[in-house]
CSV table of C-alpha atoms in Angstrom, one decimal:
chain,number,residue,atom,x,y,z
A,593,MET,CA,-28.9,-22.8,53.8
A,594,ARG,CA,-28.4,-19.1,54.0
A,595,ALA,CA,-25.0,-17.5,54.6
A,596,PRO,CA,-24.7,-15.7,57.9
A,597,ARG,CA,-25.5,-12.0,57.8
A,598,GLY,CA,-22.8,-11.0,60.3
A,599,GLY,CA,-19.8,-9.8,58.2
A,600,GLY,CA,-18.6,-13.2,57.2
A,601,GLY,CA,-15.3,-13.1,55.3
A,602,GLY,CA,-16.2,-16.0,53.0
A,603,TRP,CA,-19.4,-14.2,51.8
A,604,LYS,CA,-17.6,-10.9,51.0
A,605,MET,CA,-14.7,-12.5,49.2
A,606,ALA,CA,-17.1,-14.6,47.1
A,607,ALA,CA,-19.1,-11.5,46.2
A,608,GLY,CA,-16.1,-9.6,45.1
A,609,GLY,CA,-14.8,-12.3,42.8
A,610,GLY,CA,-16.9,-11.1,39.9
A,611,SER,CA,-14.7,-8.0,39.4
A,612,ALA,CA,-11.5,-10.1,39.4
A,613,GLY,CA,-11.2,-9.8,35.6
A,614,ARG,CA,-11.7,-6.1,35.4
A,615,PRO,CA,-8.1,-4.9,36.1
A,616,CYS,CA,-6.9,-7.6,33.7
A,617,ALA,CA,-9.2,-6.4,31.0
A,618,ALA,CA,-8.2,-2.8,31.5
A,619,TRP,CA,-4.5,-3.7,31.1
A,620,LEU,CA,-5.2,-5.6,27.9
A,621,LEU,CA,-7.3,-2.7,26.5
A,622,ILE,CA,-4.4,-0.2,27.3
A,623,ALA,CA,-1.9,-2.5,25.6
A,624,ALA,CA,-4.1,-2.9,22.5
A,625,ALA,CA,-4.6,0.9,22.3
A,626,ALA,CA,-0.8,1.5,22.5
A,627,LEU,CA,0.0,-1.1,19.8
A,628,ALA,CA,-2.7,0.3,17.5
A,629,ALA,CA,-1.8,4.0,18.0
A,630,VAL,CA,0.1,4.1,14.7
A,631,GLN,CA,-2.9,3.1,12.7
A,632,VAL,CA,-4.5,6.5,12.2
A,633,SER,CA,-4.5,7.1,8.5
A,634,ALA,CA,-6.7,5.8,5.7
A,635,VAL,CA,-3.6,5.2,3.7
A,636,GLU,CA,-0.5,4.0,5.5
A,637,VAL,CA,2.9,4.5,3.8
A,638,HIS,CA,5.8,2.3,4.8
A,639,THR,CA,9.5,3.2,4.2
A,640,PRO,CA,12.8,2.5,6.0
A,641,GLU,CA,13.9,5.3,8.2
A,642,GLU,CA,17.4,5.4,6.9
A,643,MET,CA,19.5,4.0,4.0
A,644,PHE,CA,23.2,4.0,3.2
A,645,VAL,CA,24.1,4.1,-0.5
A,646,GLU,CA,27.6,3.9,-2.1
A,647,ASN,CA,28.7,6.8,-4.2
A,648,GLY,CA,28.2,6.2,-8.0
A,649,THR,CA,25.8,3.3,-7.6
A,650,ASP,CA,22.0,3.0,-8.3
A,651,ALA,CA,19.7,3.2,-5.2
A,652,LYS,CA,16.3,1.7,-5.0
A,653,LEU,CA,14.1,3.7,-2.6
A,654,PRO,CA,11.5,1.2,-1.2
A,655,CYS,CA,8.0,2.5,-0.5
A,656,THR,CA,5.0,0.3,0.1
A,657,PHE,CA,1.5,1.2,1.3
A,658,THR,CA,-1.8,-0.1,2.5
A,659,SER,CA,-5.3,1.2,1.7
A,660,VAL,CA,-8.8,0.2,2.7
A,661,GLU,CA,-10.0,1.0,-0.8
A,662,VAL,CA,-9.5,-0.9,-4.0
A,663,ILE,CA,-6.6,0.5,-6.0
A,664,SER,CA,-8.1,2.6,-8.8
A,665,SER,CA,-6.8,4.5,-11.9
A,666,ALA,CA,-7.0,7.7,-9.8
A,667,ALA,CA,-4.3,6.4,-7.4
A,668,SER,CA,-1.1,8.5,-7.6
A,669,VAL,CA,2.4,8.6,-6.1
A,670,SER,CA,4.7,11.6,-5.7
A,671,TRP,CA,8.3,11.8,-4.5
A,672,SER,CA,10.0,14.9,-3.1
A,673,PHE,CA,13.5,15.6,-1.8
A,674,GLN,CA,14.7,17.8,1.1
A,675,PRO,CA,18.5,18.3,0.8
A,676,GLU,CA,20.6,17.9,3.9
A,677,GLY,CA,20.3,21.1,6.0
A,678,ALA,CA,17.6,22.7,3.8
A,679,ALA,CA,14.2,23.8,4.9
A,680,THR,CA,12.3,23.3,1.7
A,681,ARG,CA,11.3,20.3,-0.4
A,682,ILE,CA,11.7,19.7,-4.1
A,683,SER,CA,9.2,17.6,-6.0
A,684,PHE,CA,11.0,15.4,-8.6
A,685,PHE,CA,8.7,12.5,-9.5
A,686,TYR,CA,5.0,11.8,-10.1
A,687,TYR,CA,3.2,8.7,-11.1
A,688,SER,CA,-0.5,8.3,-12.0
A,689,ASN,CA,-2.7,6.1,-14.3
A,690,GLY,CA,0.2,4.0,-15.5
A,691,LYS,CA,2.4,6.9,-16.5
A,692,SER,CA,5.5,8.3,-14.7
A,693,TYR,CA,6.5,12.0,-14.8
A,694,PRO,CA,10.1,12.3,-13.7
A,695,GLY,CA,11.4,15.8,-13.0
A,696,LYS,CA,13.5,17.5,-15.6
A,697,ASP,CA,15.3,19.8,-13.2
A,698,ILE,CA,18.8,19.2,-11.8
A,699,PRO,CA,19.9,17.3,-9.8
A,700,PHE,CA,17.5,14.4,-10.8
A,701,LYS,CA,17.2,14.9,-14.5
A,702,ASP,CA,17.2,11.6,-16.4
A,703,ARG,CA,18.1,9.7,-13.2
A,704,ILE,CA,14.7,8.5,-12.0
A,705,THR,CA,13.0,5.1,-12.9
A,706,TRP,CA,9.7,3.8,-11.7
A,707,ALA,CA,10.2,0.5,-9.9
A,708,GLY,CA,6.8,0.0,-8.3
A,709,ASP,CA,3.5,-1.6,-9.0
A,710,LEU,CA,0.4,0.0,-7.6
A,711,ASN,CA,-1.6,-3.2,-7.9
A,712,LYS,CA,0.9,-4.7,-5.5
A,713,LYS,CA,0.9,-1.5,-3.4
A,714,ASP,CA,4.5,-0.8,-4.2
A,715,ALA,CA,5.5,2.8,-4.9
A,716,SER,CA,9.3,2.4,-5.1
A,717,ILE,CA,11.7,4.2,-7.4
A,718,ILE,CA,15.3,3.9,-8.5
A,719,ILE,CA,17.8,6.8,-8.6
A,720,SER,CA,20.8,6.1,-10.7
A,721,ASN,CA,24.4,7.3,-10.1
A,722,MET,CA,24.0,8.5,-6.5
A,723,GLN,CA,26.2,11.4,-5.6
A,724,PHE,CA,27.2,13.1,-2.3
A,725,ARG,CA,24.9,16.0,-3.1
A,726,ASP,CA,22.0,13.5,-3.0
A,727,ASN,CA,22.3,13.3,0.8
A,728,GLY,CA,19.0,14.2,2.4
A,729,THR,CA,15.4,13.1,3.1
A,730,TYR,CA,13.2,11.5,0.4
A,731,ILE,CA,9.5,11.7,0.9
A,732,CYS,CA,7.0,9.2,-0.6
A,733,ASP,CA,3.4,10.3,-0.7
A,734,VAL,CA,0.5,8.0,-2.0
A,735,LYS,CA,-3.1,9.0,-2.7
A,736,ASN,CA,-5.8,6.5,-3.5
A,737,PRO,CA,-9.1,8.4,-3.7
A,738,PRO,CA,-11.3,8.5,-1.7
A,739,ASP,CA,-8.4,7.6,0.7
A,740,ILE,CA,-6.4,10.8,0.6
A,741,VAL,CA,-5.5,11.2,4.3
A,742,VAL,CA,-2.0,10.0,4.7
A,743,LYS,CA,1.2,10.6,6.5
A,744,PRO,CA,4.0,10.4,3.9
A,745,GLY,CA,6.9,8.0,4.4
A,746,GLU,CA,10.4,9.5,4.8
A,747,ILE,CA,13.8,8.0,4.1
A,748,ARG,CA,17.0,9.6,5.2
A,749,VAL,CA,19.6,8.7,2.6
A,750,ARG,CA,23.3,8.9,3.3
A,751,VAL,CA,25.7,8.6,0.4
A,752,VAL,CA,29.1,7.1,1.4
A,753,GLU,CA,32.3,6.2,-0.3
A,754,LYS,CA,32.4,2.8,-1.9
A,755,ASP,CA,33.2,-0.1,0.4
A,756,SER,CA,32.2,2.1,3.3
A,757,LEU,CA,28.7,0.7,4.0
A,758,PRO,CA,28.1,0.0,7.7
A,759,ALA,CA,28.1,-3.7,8.7
A,760,PHE,CA,24.9,-3.3,10.7
A,761,PRO,CA,22.5,-0.6,9.3
A,762,ILE,CA,20.9,1.7,11.8
A,763,ALA,CA,17.5,1.0,10.2
A,764,THR,CA,17.9,-2.6,11.2
A,765,VAL,CA,18.8,-1.7,14.7
A,766,ALA,CA,15.7,0.6,14.9
A,767,GLY,CA,13.5,-2.2,13.6
A,768,ILE,CA,14.8,-4.7,16.2
A,769,ALA,CA,14.3,-2.1,19.0
A,770,ILE,CA,10.7,-1.4,17.9
A,771,GLY,CA,10.0,-5.1,17.7
A,772,THR,CA,11.5,-5.7,21.2
A,773,VAL,CA,9.4,-2.9,22.7
A,774,THR,CA,6.2,-4.2,21.1
A,775,GLY,CA,6.9,-7.7,22.4
A,776,LEU,CA,7.7,-6.4,25.9
A,777,THR,CA,4.5,-4.5,26.0
A,778,SER,CA,2.5,-7.6,25.3
A,779,LEU,CA,4.5,-9.7,27.7
A,780,ILE,CA,4.1,-7.2,30.6
A,781,SER,CA,0.4,-7.0,30.0
A,782,ILE,CA,0.1,-10.8,30.2
A,783,VAL,CA,2.2,-11.1,33.3
A,784,VAL,CA,0.2,-8.4,35.1
A,785,CYS,CA,-3.0,-10.1,34.1
A,786,LEU,CA,-1.8,-13.4,35.5
A,787,VAL,CA,-0.7,-11.9,38.8
A,788,ILE,CA,-4.0,-10.1,39.3
A,789,ARG,CA,-5.9,-13.4,38.6
A,790,LYS,CA,-3.6,-15.3,41.0
A,791,ASN,CA,-4.1,-12.8,43.8
A,792,ASN,CA,-7.9,-12.8,43.4
A,793,SER,CA,-7.9,-16.6,43.4
A,794,LYS,CA,-6.0,-16.7,46.8
A,795,LYS,CA,-8.5,-14.2,48.3
A,796,ARG,CA,-11.5,-16.2,47.2
A,797,TYR,CA,-9.9,-19.4,48.5
A,798,SER,CA,-9.2,-18.0,52.0
A,799,GLY,CA,-12.6,-16.3,52.1
A,800,PHE,CA,-14.7,-19.5,51.4
A,801,PHE,CA,-13.0,-21.5,54.1
A,802,GLY,CA,-12.7,-18.8,56.8
A,803,LEU,CA,-15.0,-18.7,59.8
A,804,PRO,CA,-17.6,-15.9,60.0
A,805,VAL,CA,-16.7,-13.0,62.3
A,806,GLY,CA,-18.0,-13.6,65.8
A,807,LEU,CA,-17.7,-17.4,65.7
A,808,LYS,CA,-15.0,-19.3,67.6
A,809,LYS,CA,-13.3,-22.5,66.7
A,810,ILE,CA,-14.4,-25.2,69.2
A,811,THR,CA,-12.1,-28.1,69.9
A,812,PRO,CA,-13.9,-31.1,71.5
A,813,LYS,CA,-12.4,-32.5,74.7
A,814,ILE,CA,-11.7,-36.2,74.7
A,815,SER,CA,-12.3,-38.1,78.0
A,816,LEU,CA,-10.1,-40.9,79.3
A,817,TRP,CA,-12.6,-43.4,77.8
A,818,GLY,CA,-12.1,-42.1,74.3
A,819,PHE,CA,-15.5,-40.4,74.1
A,820,PRO,CA,-16.0,-36.6,73.7
A,821,ASN,CA,-17.3,-34.8,76.7
């Protein structure tokens, strides 16, 4: 039996149901693009944004990385330092082919120790006897040819008096905030998707059981004898 040609609501709603998933799919694509926006380099370097170190103690500056290529003997790590308030950077450490080359200039002379393992994608170093003059930004740069496009990791180091470390580091707060935003983005996308699907389901339901335009609902009249007239 053919559906009536005269503008029936049920026919139009059923025909439009095929596009119900399109808005949902668009939302999911937008969310995926937002979450993957940071993945733009062949080599990705990961460091904490900020560290607090007690004066006179040794500080391990953590730096890890990911690469799509196998780690080769040509892989290298370089560390540089930008003092607080300065506009230029000072290179003070280089590592390649299993050998470390610490800088011999003040202020890092004889204070740098390699603490990483390139096979484990770790490029960390240790700086001994941290002083207030060591306040500033430390930059970790990794190359793993042919992966040489990279955004270096940066750590802002703050040297404080002993027993003056903050109870809740700012870097931890930042990590929690980033995780919360990421989770909310995914949650909002899922909720929007469910709402769109629910609304389209209601429209299809009302459309299938509605009367075509131009037809009237007929209520049979019952006679006194119980039979329809």
